[in-house]
CSV table of C-alpha atoms and ligand atoms in Angstrom, one decimal:
chain,number,residue,atom,x,y,z
A,1454,MET,CA,0.0,0.0,0.0
A,1455,THR,CA,1.5,3.3,-1.1
A,1456,ARG,CA,0.4,6.2,1.1
A,1457,VAL,CA,-0.1,9.5,-0.8
A,1458,LEU,CA,-0.9,12.9,0.6
A,1459,SER,CA,-2.9,14.9,-2.0
A,1460,VAL,CA,-2.6,18.7,-1.7
A,1461,ALA,CA,-5.1,20.8,-3.6
A,1462,SER,CA,-7.0,24.0,-2.9
A,1463,GLU,CA,-10.3,22.5,-4.2
A,1464,CYS,CA,-12.0,19.1,-3.9
A,1465,ALA,CA,-15.4,18.2,-5.1
A,1466,PRO,CA,-18.0,18.1,-3.7
A,1467,LEU,CA,-16.6,20.1,-0.7
A,1468,VAL,CA,-15.3,23.1,-2.6
A,1469,LYS,CA,-15.2,23.7,-6.3
A,1470,THR,CA,-14.6,26.5,-8.7
A,1471,GLY,CA,-13.6,24.3,-11.7
A,1472,GLY,CA,-12.2,21.1,-13.0
A,1473,LEU,CA,-9.4,20.9,-10.4
A,1474,ALA,CA,-12.0,20.1,-7.8
A,1475,ASP,CA,-13.5,17.3,-9.9
A,1476,VAL,CA,-10.1,15.7,-10.4
A,1477,ALA,CA,-8.9,16.1,-6.8
A,1478,GLY,CA,-12.2,14.7,-5.5
A,1479,ALA,CA,-12.2,11.7,-7.9
A,1480,MET,CA,-8.6,10.6,-7.6
A,1481,PRO,CA,-8.7,9.0,-4.2
A,1482,ALA,CA,-11.4,6.5,-5.2
A,1483,ALA,CA,-9.8,5.9,-8.5
A,1484,LEU,CA,-6.4,5.2,-7.0
A,1485,ALA,CA,-7.8,3.0,-4.2
A,1486,GLY,CA,-8.2,0.3,-6.7
A,1487,GLN,CA,-4.5,0.6,-7.5
A,1488,GLY,CA,-3.2,-0.1,-4.0
A,1489,VAL,CA,-2.8,3.6,-3.2
A,1490,GLU,CA,-4.1,5.0,0.1
A,1491,MET,CA,-4.7,8.7,-0.6
A,1492,ARG,CA,-5.6,11.4,2.0
A,1493,SER,CA,-6.5,14.9,0.9
A,1494,LEU,CA,-5.2,17.9,2.7
A,1495,LEU,CA,-7.6,20.9,2.4
A,1496,PRO,CA,-7.9,24.4,3.7
A,1497,GLY,CA,-10.7,24.7,6.3
A,1498,TYR,CA,-13.0,26.9,4.2
A,1499,PRO,CA,-16.6,27.2,5.6
A,1500,THR,CA,-18.1,24.6,3.2
A,1501,VAL,CA,-15.3,22.1,4.1
A,1502,MET,CA,-15.7,22.6,7.8
A,1503,ALA,CA,-19.5,22.2,7.5
A,1504,ALA,CA,-19.1,18.8,5.7
A,1505,LEU,CA,-16.7,17.1,8.2
A,1506,GLU,CA,-17.9,13.9,9.8
A,1507,GLU,CA,-16.2,12.4,12.9
A,1508,ALA,CA,-13.6,15.1,12.9
A,1509,THR,CA,-10.8,14.5,15.4
A,1510,PRO,CA,-7.9,16.8,16.2
A,1511,VAL,CA,-4.6,15.5,14.8
A,1512,ALA,CA,-2.3,18.2,16.1
A,1513,ALA,CA,-2.2,21.8,17.3
A,1514,ILE,CA,-0.2,24.3,15.3
A,1515,GLY,CA,0.9,27.1,17.5
A,1516,SER,CA,1.3,29.8,14.9
A,1517,LEU,CA,0.5,29.5,11.2
A,1518,PHE,CA,1.0,32.7,9.2
A,1519,GLY,CA,-0.5,35.0,11.8
A,1520,GLY,CA,-2.7,32.9,14.0
A,1521,PRO,CA,-3.2,29.6,15.7
A,1522,ALA,CA,-4.4,26.6,13.8
A,1523,ARG,CA,-5.3,23.0,14.2
A,1524,LEU,CA,-5.0,20.0,11.9
A,1525,LEU,CA,-8.1,17.9,11.9
A,1526,GLY,CA,-8.6,14.4,10.5
A,1527,ALA,CA,-12.1,13.5,9.3
A,1528,ARG,CA,-14.2,11.8,6.7
A,1529,ALA,CA,-16.2,14.1,4.3
A,1530,ALA,CA,-18.3,13.0,1.3
A,1531,GLY,CA,-16.6,9.6,1.3
A,1532,LEU,CA,-13.1,11.1,1.4
A,1533,GLU,CA,-10.4,10.8,4.0
A,1534,VAL,CA,-9.4,14.3,4.6
A,1535,LEU,CA,-7.0,16.3,6.7
A,1536,VAL,CA,-8.2,19.8,7.2
A,1537,ILE,CA,-6.4,23.0,8.3
A,1538,ASP,CA,-8.7,24.7,10.8
A,1539,ALA,CA,-7.2,28.2,10.7
A,1540,PRO,CA,-10.1,30.7,10.9
A,1541,HIS,CA,-7.8,33.7,10.3
A,1542,LEU,CA,-6.9,32.3,6.9
A,1543,PHE,CA,-9.9,30.3,5.7
A,1544,ASP,CA,-13.1,31.1,7.5
A,1545,ARG,CA,-14.4,33.9,5.3
A,1546,ALA,CA,-17.4,34.6,3.1
A,1547,GLY,CA,-16.5,34.6,-0.6
A,1548,GLY,CA,-14.6,32.1,-2.7
A,1549,PRO,CA,-11.4,30.2,-2.2
A,1550,TYR,CA,-9.4,32.8,-4.0
A,1551,LEU,CA,-11.7,35.9,-4.3
A,1552,ASP,CA,-13.4,38.1,-1.9
A,1553,PRO,CA,-17.2,38.7,-2.3
A,1554,GLU,CA,-16.3,41.7,-4.6
A,1555,GLY,CA,-14.4,39.4,-7.0
A,1556,GLN,CA,-10.9,40.7,-6.0
A,1557,ASP,CA,-8.0,38.3,-5.0
A,1558,TRP,CA,-7.7,38.0,-1.3
A,1559,PRO,CA,-4.7,40.2,-0.4
A,1560,ASP,CA,-3.2,37.5,1.7
A,1561,ASN,CA,-3.4,34.6,-0.8
A,1562,ALA,CA,0.3,34.0,-0.8
A,1563,ASP,CA,0.2,33.4,3.0
A,1564,ARG,CA,-3.0,31.3,2.8
A,1565,PHE,CA,-1.5,28.9,0.3
A,1566,ALA,CA,2.0,28.9,1.8
A,1567,ALA,CA,0.2,27.8,4.9
A,1568,LEU,CA,-1.3,25.0,3.0
A,1569,ALA,CA,2.1,24.0,1.7
A,1570,ARG,CA,3.8,24.4,5.1
A,1571,VAL,CA,1.3,22.0,6.8
A,1572,ALA,CA,1.6,19.5,3.9
A,1573,ALA,CA,5.4,19.5,4.3
A,1574,ASP,CA,5.1,19.1,8.1
A,1575,ILE,CA,2.8,16.1,7.7
A,1576,ALA,CA,5.1,14.6,5.2
A,1577,ALA,CA,8.1,15.1,7.6
A,1578,GLY,CA,6.2,13.4,10.4
A,1579,ARG,CA,5.9,16.6,12.4
A,1580,LEU,CA,2.1,16.6,12.6
A,1581,GLY,CA,0.3,13.4,13.7
A,1582,ASP,CA,1.4,9.9,13.1
A,1583,TRP,CA,0.1,9.3,9.5
A,1584,GLN,CA,3.0,9.9,7.1
A,1585,PRO,CA,2.8,9.6,3.4
A,1586,ASP,CA,5.4,7.9,1.2
A,1587,LEU,CA,4.8,10.7,-1.4
A,1588,VAL,CA,3.1,14.0,-1.8
A,1589,HIS,CA,1.0,14.8,-4.9
A,1590,CYS,CA,0.6,18.5,-5.3
A,1591,HIS,CA,-1.9,20.3,-7.6
A,1592,ASP,CA,-1.4,23.7,-9.2
A,1593,TRP,CA,0.3,26.8,-7.7
A,1594,GLN,CA,-1.6,26.6,-4.4
A,1595,ALA,CA,0.5,23.6,-3.6
A,1596,GLY,CA,3.6,24.8,-5.4
A,1597,LEU,CA,5.7,25.4,-2.3
A,1598,VAL,CA,5.3,21.9,-1.0
A,1599,PRO,CA,8.1,20.4,-3.2
A,1600,TYR,CA,10.3,23.4,-2.3
A,1601,TYR,CA,9.9,22.8,1.4
A,1602,LEU,CA,10.3,19.0,1.1
A,1603,ARG,CA,13.5,19.3,-0.9
A,1604,ARG,CA,15.1,22.1,1.1
A,1605,GLU,CA,14.3,20.5,4.4
A,1606,ASN,CA,15.9,17.2,3.3
A,1607,THR,CA,12.8,15.3,4.2
A,1608,GLY,CA,13.5,12.6,1.6
A,1609,VAL,CA,9.8,12.5,0.7
A,1610,PRO,CA,9.3,12.6,-3.0
A,1611,SER,CA,6.7,14.9,-4.7
A,1612,VAL,CA,4.7,15.1,-7.9
A,1613,LEU,CA,3.3,18.4,-9.1
A,1614,THR,CA,0.4,18.4,-11.5
A,1615,ILE,CA,-0.2,21.4,-13.7
A,1616,HIS,CA,-3.9,21.9,-14.2
A,1617,ASN,CA,-3.5,25.4,-15.7
A,1618,ILE,CA,-0.3,27.3,-16.3
A,1619,ALA,CA,-2.2,30.6,-16.5
A,1620,PHE,CA,-2.4,30.7,-12.7
A,1621,GLN,CA,1.1,31.1,-11.3
A,1622,GLY,CA,0.8,32.2,-7.7
A,1623,LEU,CA,2.8,35.4,-8.1
A,1624,THR,CA,3.8,37.6,-5.2
A,1625,PRO,CA,6.4,40.3,-4.6
A,1626,MET,CA,10.0,39.0,-4.0
A,1627,GLU,CA,10.0,40.9,-0.7
A,1628,ARG,CA,7.7,38.2,0.7
A,1629,ALA,CA,10.3,35.5,0.2
A,1630,ALA,CA,11.6,35.4,3.8
A,1631,ASP,CA,8.0,35.3,5.3
A,1632,LEU,CA,7.2,32.4,3.0
A,1633,GLY,CA,10.3,30.5,4.1
A,1634,ILE,CA,12.2,30.8,0.9
A,1635,ALA,CA,16.0,31.1,1.2
A,1636,ALA,CA,17.7,34.1,-0.4
A,1637,ALA,CA,19.8,31.7,-2.5
A,1638,ASP,CA,16.7,30.4,-4.2
A,1639,LEU,CA,15.4,33.7,-5.5
A,1640,ASP,CA,17.2,33.7,-8.8
A,1641,LYS,CA,16.0,32.5,-12.2
A,1642,ASP,CA,17.1,28.9,-11.4
A,1643,GLY,CA,14.9,29.1,-8.3
A,1644,VAL,CA,11.5,30.7,-7.8
A,1645,GLU,CA,12.0,34.0,-9.7
A,1646,TYR,CA,9.5,34.8,-12.5
A,1647,TRP,CA,10.2,38.1,-14.3
A,1648,GLY,CA,11.1,39.8,-11.1
A,1649,GLN,CA,8.4,38.3,-9.0
A,1650,LEU,CA,8.2,35.2,-6.8
A,1651,SER,CA,6.2,32.4,-8.4
A,1652,MET,CA,4.8,29.6,-6.2
A,1653,LEU,CA,4.1,27.5,-9.3
A,1654,LYS,CA,7.6,27.8,-10.5
A,1655,ALA,CA,8.9,26.7,-7.0
A,1656,GLY,CA,6.9,23.5,-7.7
A,1657,LEU,CA,8.1,23.2,-11.3
A,1658,VAL,CA,11.7,23.5,-10.2
A,1659,PHE,CA,11.7,21.4,-7.1
A,1660,ALA,CA,9.1,18.6,-7.6
A,1661,ASP,CA,10.6,15.2,-8.5
A,1662,ARG,CA,8.2,14.7,-11.3
A,1663,LEU,CA,5.8,16.9,-13.2
A,1664,THR,CA,2.5,15.9,-14.8
A,1665,THR,CA,-0.2,17.7,-16.6
A,1666,VAL,CA,-3.7,16.7,-17.5
A,1667,SER,CA,-3.4,15.6,-21.1
A,1668,PRO,CA,-0.6,14.5,-23.5
A,1669,THR,CA,-1.2,17.3,-26.0
A,1670,TYR,CA,-1.0,20.0,-23.2
A,1671,ALA,CA,2.3,18.5,-22.0
A,1672,GLU,CA,3.7,19.2,-25.5
A,1673,GLU,CA,2.1,22.6,-25.8
A,1674,LEU,CA,3.4,23.7,-22.4
A,1675,MET,CA,7.0,23.5,-23.7
A,1676,ARG,CA,6.2,26.1,-26.5
A,1677,PRO,CA,6.2,29.8,-26.0
A,1678,ALA,CA,2.7,30.2,-27.3
A,1679,PHE,CA,1.3,28.1,-24.4
A,1680,GLY,CA,3.9,28.1,-21.6
A,1681,MET,CA,3.1,31.6,-20.4
A,1682,GLY,CA,6.7,32.4,-19.7
A,1683,LEU,CA,7.4,29.0,-18.1
A,1684,ASP,CA,8.0,27.1,-21.3
A,1685,GLY,CA,11.8,27.2,-20.8
A,1686,VAL,CA,11.5,25.8,-17.3
A,1687,LEU,CA,9.4,22.9,-18.6
A,1688,ARG,CA,11.7,22.3,-21.6
A,1689,ALA,CA,14.5,22.0,-19.1
A,1690,ARG,CA,12.5,19.3,-17.2
A,1691,ARG,CA,11.2,17.6,-20.3
A,1692,ALA,CA,12.4,14.2,-19.1
A,1693,ASP,CA,10.3,14.5,-15.9
A,1694,LEU,CA,7.2,15.9,-17.5
A,1695,ARG,CA,4.3,13.8,-18.8
A,1696,GLY,CA,0.7,14.2,-19.7
A,1697,ILE,CA,-1.9,11.9,-18.0
A,1698,LEU,CA,-5.4,12.5,-19.2
A,1699,ASN,CA,-8.1,13.2,-16.6
A,1700,GLY,CA,-11.0,10.8,-16.2
A,1701,ILE,CA,-14.4,11.7,-14.9
A,1702,ASP,CA,-16.3,10.4,-11.9
A,1703,LEU,CA,-18.7,7.9,-13.4
A,1704,ALA,CA,-20.6,7.7,-10.2
A,1705,ALA,CA,-21.5,11.3,-10.5
A,1706,TRP,CA,-21.7,11.6,-14.3
A,1707,SER,CA,-23.6,8.8,-15.9
A,1708,PRO,CA,-26.9,9.3,-17.6
A,1709,GLY,CA,-28.2,6.0,-16.4
A,1710,THR,CA,-27.8,6.8,-12.7
A,1711,ASP,CA,-27.7,10.6,-12.5
A,1712,PRO,CA,-30.3,11.8,-10.1
A,1713,HIS,CA,-30.6,15.1,-11.8
A,1714,VAL,CA,-31.8,13.8,-15.1
A,1715,ARG,CA,-34.4,11.5,-16.7
A,1716,SER,CA,-32.3,8.3,-16.8
A,1717,TYR,CA,-31.2,6.9,-20.1
A,1718,LYS,CA,-28.7,4.4,-21.4
A,1719,THR,CA,-29.0,4.9,-25.1
A,1720,PRO,CA,-29.5,8.0,-27.2
A,1721,ARG,CA,-33.2,7.3,-27.3
A,1722,GLY,CA,-33.5,8.7,-23.8
A,1723,LYS,CA,-32.2,12.1,-24.9
A,1724,PRO,CA,-35.4,13.7,-26.4
A,1725,ALA,CA,-37.2,13.6,-23.0
A,1726,ASN,CA,-34.3,15.4,-21.4
A,1727,ARG,CA,-34.1,17.9,-24.2
A,1728,ALA,CA,-37.8,18.6,-24.0
A,1729,ALA,CA,-37.5,19.1,-20.2
A,1730,LEU,CA,-34.6,21.4,-20.7
A,1731,ARG,CA,-36.4,23.5,-23.3
A,1732,ALA,CA,-39.4,23.8,-21.0
A,1733,GLU,CA,-37.2,24.8,-18.0
A,1734,LEU,CA,-35.3,27.4,-20.0
A,1735,GLY,CA,-38.3,28.7,-22.0
A,1736,LEU,CA,-36.9,27.7,-25.4
A,1737,PRO,CA,-39.3,26.7,-28.2
A,1738,ASP,CA,-39.0,23.5,-30.3
A,1739,ALA,CA,-36.5,24.0,-33.1
A,1740,PRO,CA,-35.4,22.0,-36.1
A,1741,GLY,CA,-31.6,22.4,-35.4
A,1742,PRO,CA,-29.4,21.1,-32.6
A,1743,LEU,CA,-29.7,22.5,-29.0
A,1744,CYS,CA,-26.1,23.4,-28.2
A,1745,VAL,CA,-25.1,23.8,-24.6
A,1746,VAL,CA,-22.2,25.5,-22.8
A,1747,VAL,CA,-21.3,25.0,-19.1
A,1748,SER,CA,-18.2,27.1,-18.4
A,1749,ARG,CA,-16.3,29.7,-16.5
A,1750,LEU,CA,-16.6,32.8,-18.6
A,1751,THR,CA,-13.0,33.8,-19.2
A,1752,GLU,CA,-10.7,34.6,-22.0
A,1753,GLN,CA,-9.4,31.0,-21.9
A,1754,LYS,CA,-12.7,29.5,-22.9
A,1755,GLY,CA,-13.0,31.3,-26.2
A,1756,LEU,CA,-16.7,32.2,-25.7
A,1757,ASP,CA,-16.2,35.6,-27.3
A,1758,LEU,CA,-15.7,33.6,-30.5
A,1759,LEU,CA,-19.0,31.9,-30.0
A,1760,LEU,CA,-20.7,35.3,-29.7
A,1761,GLU,CA,-19.4,36.2,-33.1
A,1762,ALA,CA,-20.1,32.8,-34.7
A,1763,LEU,CA,-23.6,32.4,-33.1
A,1764,PRO,CA,-25.6,33.5,-36.2
A,1765,ARG,CA,-24.2,30.5,-38.1
A,1766,LEU,CA,-26.0,28.3,-35.6
A,1767,LEU,CA,-29.2,30.3,-35.2
A,1768,ASP,CA,-29.7,30.8,-39.0
A,1769,ARG,CA,-29.8,27.0,-39.4
A,1770,GLY,CA,-32.5,26.6,-36.7
A,1771,GLY,CA,-30.1,25.7,-33.9
A,1772,GLN,CA,-30.3,26.9,-30.4
A,1773,LEU,CA,-27.9,27.8,-27.6
A,1774,ALA,CA,-28.2,27.3,-23.8
A,1775,LEU,CA,-25.4,28.7,-21.7
A,1776,LEU,CA,-24.7,28.3,-18.0
A,1777,GLY,CA,-21.7,30.2,-16.8
A,1778,SER,CA,-20.1,32.9,-14.7
A,1779,GLY,CA,-16.9,34.9,-14.7
A,1780,GLU,CA,-15.7,38.0,-16.3
A,1781,PRO,CA,-18.4,40.8,-16.1
A,1782,ALA,CA,-18.0,41.8,-19.8
A,1783,LEU,CA,-18.7,38.3,-21.0
A,1784,GLU,CA,-21.5,37.8,-18.5
A,1785,ALA,CA,-23.1,41.0,-19.8
A,1786,ALA,CA,-22.6,40.1,-23.5
A,1787,PHE,CA,-24.4,36.7,-23.1
A,1788,ALA,CA,-27.0,38.1,-20.7
A,1789,GLY,CA,-27.7,40.8,-23.3
A,1790,LEU,CA,-28.5,38.4,-26.2
A,1791,ASP,CA,-32.1,39.0,-27.2
A,1792,GLU,CA,-32.9,35.9,-29.2
A,1793,ALA,CA,-35.8,33.5,-29.0
A,1794,ASN,CA,-33.5,30.6,-29.5
A,1795,VAL,CA,-30.9,31.5,-26.9
A,1796,ALA,CA,-31.2,30.9,-23.1
A,1797,VAL,CA,-28.5,32.2,-20.8
A,1798,ARG,CA,-28.2,31.5,-17.1
A,1799,ILE,CA,-25.5,33.5,-15.3
A,1800,GLY,CA,-24.3,31.8,-12.1
A,1801,TYR,CA,-23.0,28.5,-10.8
A,1802,ASP,CA,-25.5,25.7,-10.6
A,1803,GLU,CA,-24.4,22.1,-10.3
A,1804,ALA,CA,-27.8,20.5,-10.7
A,1805,LEU,CA,-28.6,22.6,-13.8
A,1806,SER,CA,-25.2,21.7,-15.3
A,1807,HIS,CA,-26.3,18.0,-15.3
A,1808,ARG,CA,-29.7,18.8,-16.8
A,1809,MET,CA,-28.0,20.9,-19.6
A,1810,ILE,CA,-25.5,18.2,-20.4
A,1811,ALA,CA,-28.3,15.6,-20.5
A,1812,GLY,CA,-30.7,17.8,-22.5
A,1813,GLY,CA,-28.3,19.2,-25.1
A,1814,ASP,CA,-27.7,17.7,-28.5
A,1815,ALA,CA,-24.2,19.1,-28.6
A,1816,ILE,CA,-21.8,20.8,-26.1
A,1817,LEU,CA,-19.5,23.6,-27.3
A,1818,VAL,CA,-16.0,24.1,-26.0
A,1819,PRO,CA,-14.2,26.7,-28.1
A,1820,SER,CA,-11.3,27.2,-25.8
A,1821,ARG,CA,-8.1,29.1,-26.8
A,1822,PHE,CA,-6.2,26.6,-24.6
A,1823,GLU,CA,-7.5,23.8,-22.6
A,1824,PRO,CA,-5.2,21.6,-20.3
A,1825,CYS,CA,-7.8,18.8,-20.3
A,1826,GLY,CA,-11.4,20.0,-20.1
A,1827,LEU,CA,-14.1,17.9,-18.4
A,1828,THR,CA,-17.3,19.1,-19.9
A,1829,GLN,CA,-16.5,17.6,-23.3
A,1830,LEU,CA,-16.0,14.3,-21.5
A,1831,TYR,CA,-19.4,14.6,-19.7
A,1832,GLY,CA,-20.8,15.4,-23.2
A,1833,LEU,CA,-19.3,12.1,-24.6
A,1834,ARG,CA,-20.8,10.1,-21.7
A,1835,TYR,CA,-24.2,11.7,-22.2
A,1836,GLY,CA,-24.3,11.4,-26.0
A,1837,THR,CA,-24.1,15.2,-26.2
A,1838,LEU,CA,-21.7,15.6,-29.1
A,1839,PRO,CA,-18.7,17.8,-28.3
A,1840,LEU,CA,-17.8,20.5,-30.7
A,1841,VAL,CA,-14.3,21.6,-29.5
A,1842,ALA,CA,-11.3,23.7,-30.4
A,1843,LEU,CA,-8.3,21.6,-31.5
A,1844,THR,CA,-6.1,22.2,-28.5
A,1845,GLY,CA,-4.8,20.5,-25.3
A,1846,GLY,CA,-7.0,17.8,-23.9
A,1847,LEU,CA,-9.8,18.7,-26.3
A,1848,ALA,CA,-7.5,17.3,-29.1
A,1849,ASP,CA,-6.9,14.1,-27.1
A,1850,THR,CA,-10.5,13.2,-26.2
A,1851,VAL,CA,-12.7,13.9,-29.3
A,1852,ILE,CA,-12.6,12.0,-32.5
A,1853,PRO,CA,-13.6,14.5,-35.1
A,1854,ALA,CA,-16.1,13.8,-37.8
A,1855,THR,CA,-14.2,13.6,-41.1
A,1856,PRO,CA,-15.0,11.6,-44.2
A,1857,ALA,CA,-12.6,8.9,-43.0
A,1858,THR,CA,-13.9,8.7,-39.4
A,1859,LEU,CA,-17.5,8.8,-40.5
A,1860,ALA,CA,-16.8,6.0,-43.0
A,1861,ARG,CA,-15.1,3.9,-40.2
A,1862,GLN,CA,-18.0,4.8,-37.8
A,1863,VAL,CA,-15.7,6.1,-35.1
A,1864,ALA,CA,-16.4,9.8,-35.0
A,1865,THR,CA,-17.6,11.2,-31.6
A,1866,GLY,CA,-17.7,15.0,-32.3
A,1867,LEU,CA,-16.2,17.9,-34.1
A,1868,GLN,CA,-12.9,19.8,-33.8
A,1869,PHE,CA,-12.1,23.2,-35.3
A,1870,HIS,CA,-8.8,24.9,-36.2
A,1871,PRO,CA,-7.6,27.6,-36.3
A,1872,ILE,CA,-9.2,28.8,-33.1
A,1873,ASP,CA,-11.1,31.8,-34.5
A,1874,ALA,CA,-14.7,32.7,-35.1
A,1875,GLU,CA,-14.7,31.8,-38.8
A,1876,ALA,CA,-13.6,28.2,-38.1
A,1877,LEU,CA,-16.0,27.9,-35.3
A,1878,GLY,CA,-18.8,29.1,-37.5
A,1879,ASN,CA,-17.9,26.6,-40.1
A,1880,ALA,CA,-17.9,23.8,-37.5
A,1881,LEU,CA,-21.3,24.9,-36.3
A,1882,SER,CA,-22.5,24.7,-39.8
A,1883,THR,CA,-21.1,21.2,-40.2
A,1884,LEU,CA,-22.7,20.3,-36.9
A,1885,CYS,CA,-26.1,21.4,-38.3
A,1886,ASP,CA,-25.5,19.2,-41.4
A,1887,LEU,CA,-24.7,16.2,-39.3
A,1888,PHE,CA,-27.8,16.8,-37.1
A,1889,ALA,CA,-29.9,16.8,-40.2
A,1890,ALA,CA,-28.7,13.3,-41.0
A,1891,PRO,CA,-30.3,11.3,-38.2
A,1892,ASP,CA,-28.4,8.0,-39.0
A,1893,LEU,CA,-25.1,9.6,-38.9
A,1894,TRP,CA,-26.0,11.6,-35.8
A,1895,SER,CA,-27.2,8.7,-33.8
A,1896,ARG,CA,-24.2,6.6,-34.8
A,1897,MET,CA,-22.0,9.4,-33.5
A,1898,GLN,CA,-24.0,9.5,-30.3
A,1899,ARG,CA,-23.5,5.8,-29.7
A,1900,ASN,CA,-19.8,6.1,-30.5
A,1901,ALA,CA,-19.6,9.0,-28.0
A,1902,MET,CA,-21.4,7.1,-25.2
A,1903,ALA,CA,-19.1,4.1,-25.7
A,1904,HIS,CA,-15.9,6.2,-25.6
A,1905,PRO,CA,-14.0,5.4,-22.4
A,1906,VAL,CA,-13.9,8.5,-20.1
A,1907,GLY,CA,-13.4,6.9,-16.7
A,1908,TRP,CA,-10.2,6.9,-14.7
A,1909,GLY,CA,-9.0,3.3,-15.4
A,1910,PRO,CA,-5.8,3.8,-17.5
A,1911,SER,CA,-4.9,7.2,-15.9
A,1912,ALA,CA,-5.2,5.8,-12.4
A,1913,ALA,CA,-2.9,3.0,-13.4
A,1914,ALA,CA,-0.5,5.6,-14.9
A,1915,TYR,CA,-0.4,7.7,-11.7
A,1916,ALA,CA,0.1,4.5,-9.6
A,1917,ALA,CA,3.0,3.5,-11.8
A,1918,LEU,CA,4.5,7.0,-11.4
A,1919,TYR,CA,4.2,6.8,-7.6
A,1920,ALA,CA,5.7,3.3,-7.5
A,1921,ASP,CA,8.6,4.6,-9.6
A,1922,LEU,CA,9.3,7.3,-7.1
A,1923,THR,CA,8.8,5.4,-3.9
A,1924,GLY,CA,10.7,2.3,-5.2
A,1925,GLU,CA,7.7,0.1,-4.6
A,1926,THR,CA,6.6,-2.3,-7.3
B,2822,ADP,P1,-12.0,24.6,-15.9
B,2822,ADP,O1,-11.4,23.7,-14.8
B,2822,ADP,O2,-10.9,25.2,-16.7
B,2822,ADP,O3,-13.0,25.5,-15.5
B,2822,ADP,P2,-13.1,22.0,-16.8
B,2822,ADP,O4,-13.9,21.7,-18.0
B,2822,ADP,O5,-11.9,21.1,-16.5
B,2822,ADP,O6,-12.7,23.5,-16.9
B,2822,ADP,O7,-14.0,21.9,-15.5
B,2822,ADP,C1,-15.1,22.8,-15.3
B,2822,ADP,C2,-16.0,22.1,-14.2
B,2822,ADP,O8,-16.7,23.1,-13.6
B,2822,ADP,C3,-16.9,21.1,-14.8
B,2822,ADP,O9,-17.3,20.2,-13.8
B,2822,ADP,C4,-18.1,22.0,-15.1
B,2822,ADP,O10,-19.3,21.3,-15.2
B,2822,ADP,C5,-18.1,22.9,-13.9
B,2822,ADP,N1,-18.7,24.2,-14.2
B,2822,ADP,C6,-18.2,25.3,-14.8
B,2822,ADP,N2,-19.1,26.3,-14.8
B,2822,ADP,C7,-20.2,25.9,-14.1
B,2822,ADP,C8,-21.4,26.6,-13.8
B,2822,ADP,N3,-21.6,27.8,-14.1
B,2822,ADP,N4,-22.3,25.9,-13.1
B,2822,ADP,C9,-22.0,24.5,-12.7
B,2822,ADP,N5,-20.9,23.9,-13.0
B,2822,ADP,C10,-20.0,24.6,-13.7
B,2823,GLC,C1,-8.0,23.3,-15.2
B,2823,GLC,C2,-8.1,23.3,-16.7
B,2823,GLC,C3,-9.0,22.3,-17.3
B,2823,GLC,C4,-8.8,20.9,-16.6
B,2823,GLC,C5,-8.9,21.1,-15.1
B,2823,GLC,C6,-8.8,19.8,-14.3
B,2823,GLC,O1,-8.9,24.1,-14.5
B,2823,GLC,O2,-8.5,24.6,-17.1
B,2823,GLC,O3,-8.7,22.1,-18.7
B,2823,GLC,O4,-9.7,20.0,-17.0
B,2823,GLC,O5,-8.0,22.0,-14.6
B,2823,GLC,O6,-7.5,19.2,-14.6
């Protein structure tokens, strides 16, 4: 049994702003079948504290970045969790990273350095008696863990997974001493990023292995166009970097068992869900495909391209239903669409996201970059054909309809490239053509629903990586 401490700032269903939470929440169960005992260290946000069952104090922490704290051990939503109960850092209204006005919390560097500090202390055996053989860190919020483990000579190996290189955990260099970073490590071979301190870079430099969430993104990250200034660091670590595709939690996302939808196991169950969704959203019947989007509304997701290309869908009798929240300008642009065949819901709504994915004919993911992407995987599982940009994990998970793939009856969706409004519009037009050919469409739906999207091979890949690092076979 390999013991792994997972360190992430989100974990579904306890706290979620995006796909990181789904992945961190699903991995422990996925890895359990591979002989891995995984415990998840989490900040004690209000929603996390409220969900704890049988919480027991593991250790008192006298002072943690400005106040006293405790480490608790508990179960929560079926997970074994270790939680940092530090009210001065985590007991706040608002999100994990943003205050109620949508601004970054000013002390984010301290809050996540605290997460890393506690992780390293657990790994070193300084807090409680459970000690992991290895620490698996996710994104910049856990970026200082590999640094502390290495510099404190703990001998405990670490893996850092990059879910999104756009978020780098930048803070002024002057904070280095407070964060426990030695002066000798502040140069460009250490944590320095264009004059600032990057907590992500600390992880990229000091972790024993690096992974990201799809093979294509692993390659993209080493190129200037995608590496966001860290491509050189990743090229230098090419031998230690690999892409392991995310899976989805089939217990939560399967149309046959999903409590939020009218259960179905074949595409024949979709029209009832589509009719219910139209009724819920006030959309009329339509001759074209009902396209859905469930997304953060940010530059990354390319939804401004959809605004531009939308007439190509609507002119063909198609419809759009969008659920999302994020940048105010994008929220306003979508909310302002005055079209009978468009329904927009601004906000975050887990249950509605399931109904939209079950009720849609197609799901649109026009991202400019996408490390993995989960909603296209949900779409496959629900026979909701993904129309995606050709990038990152979207390239690795969708088999695009081409004359060849249609002839071989393997196509599961559509991909477009270059990532611009014209190519997206052309793909929307092709989508309408395919939708108008019911035999082709239902063949693609069946292909999509049969496409493997669970954790199986990826859980095995992580287990092999852990075994490699801990010397266990
Ligand atoms: P990212 O992590 O970049 O946001 P992913 O596709 O990996 O993208 O994961 C997004 C996750 O967040 C999915 O589980 C998706 O269903 C969910 N999600 C995004 N926006 C919303 C929303 N407005 N309401 C409900 N769920 C959402
Ligand atoms: C990030 C990426 C997304 C990925 C998710 C989970 O938020 O933007 O592509 O699916 O992490 O790994």
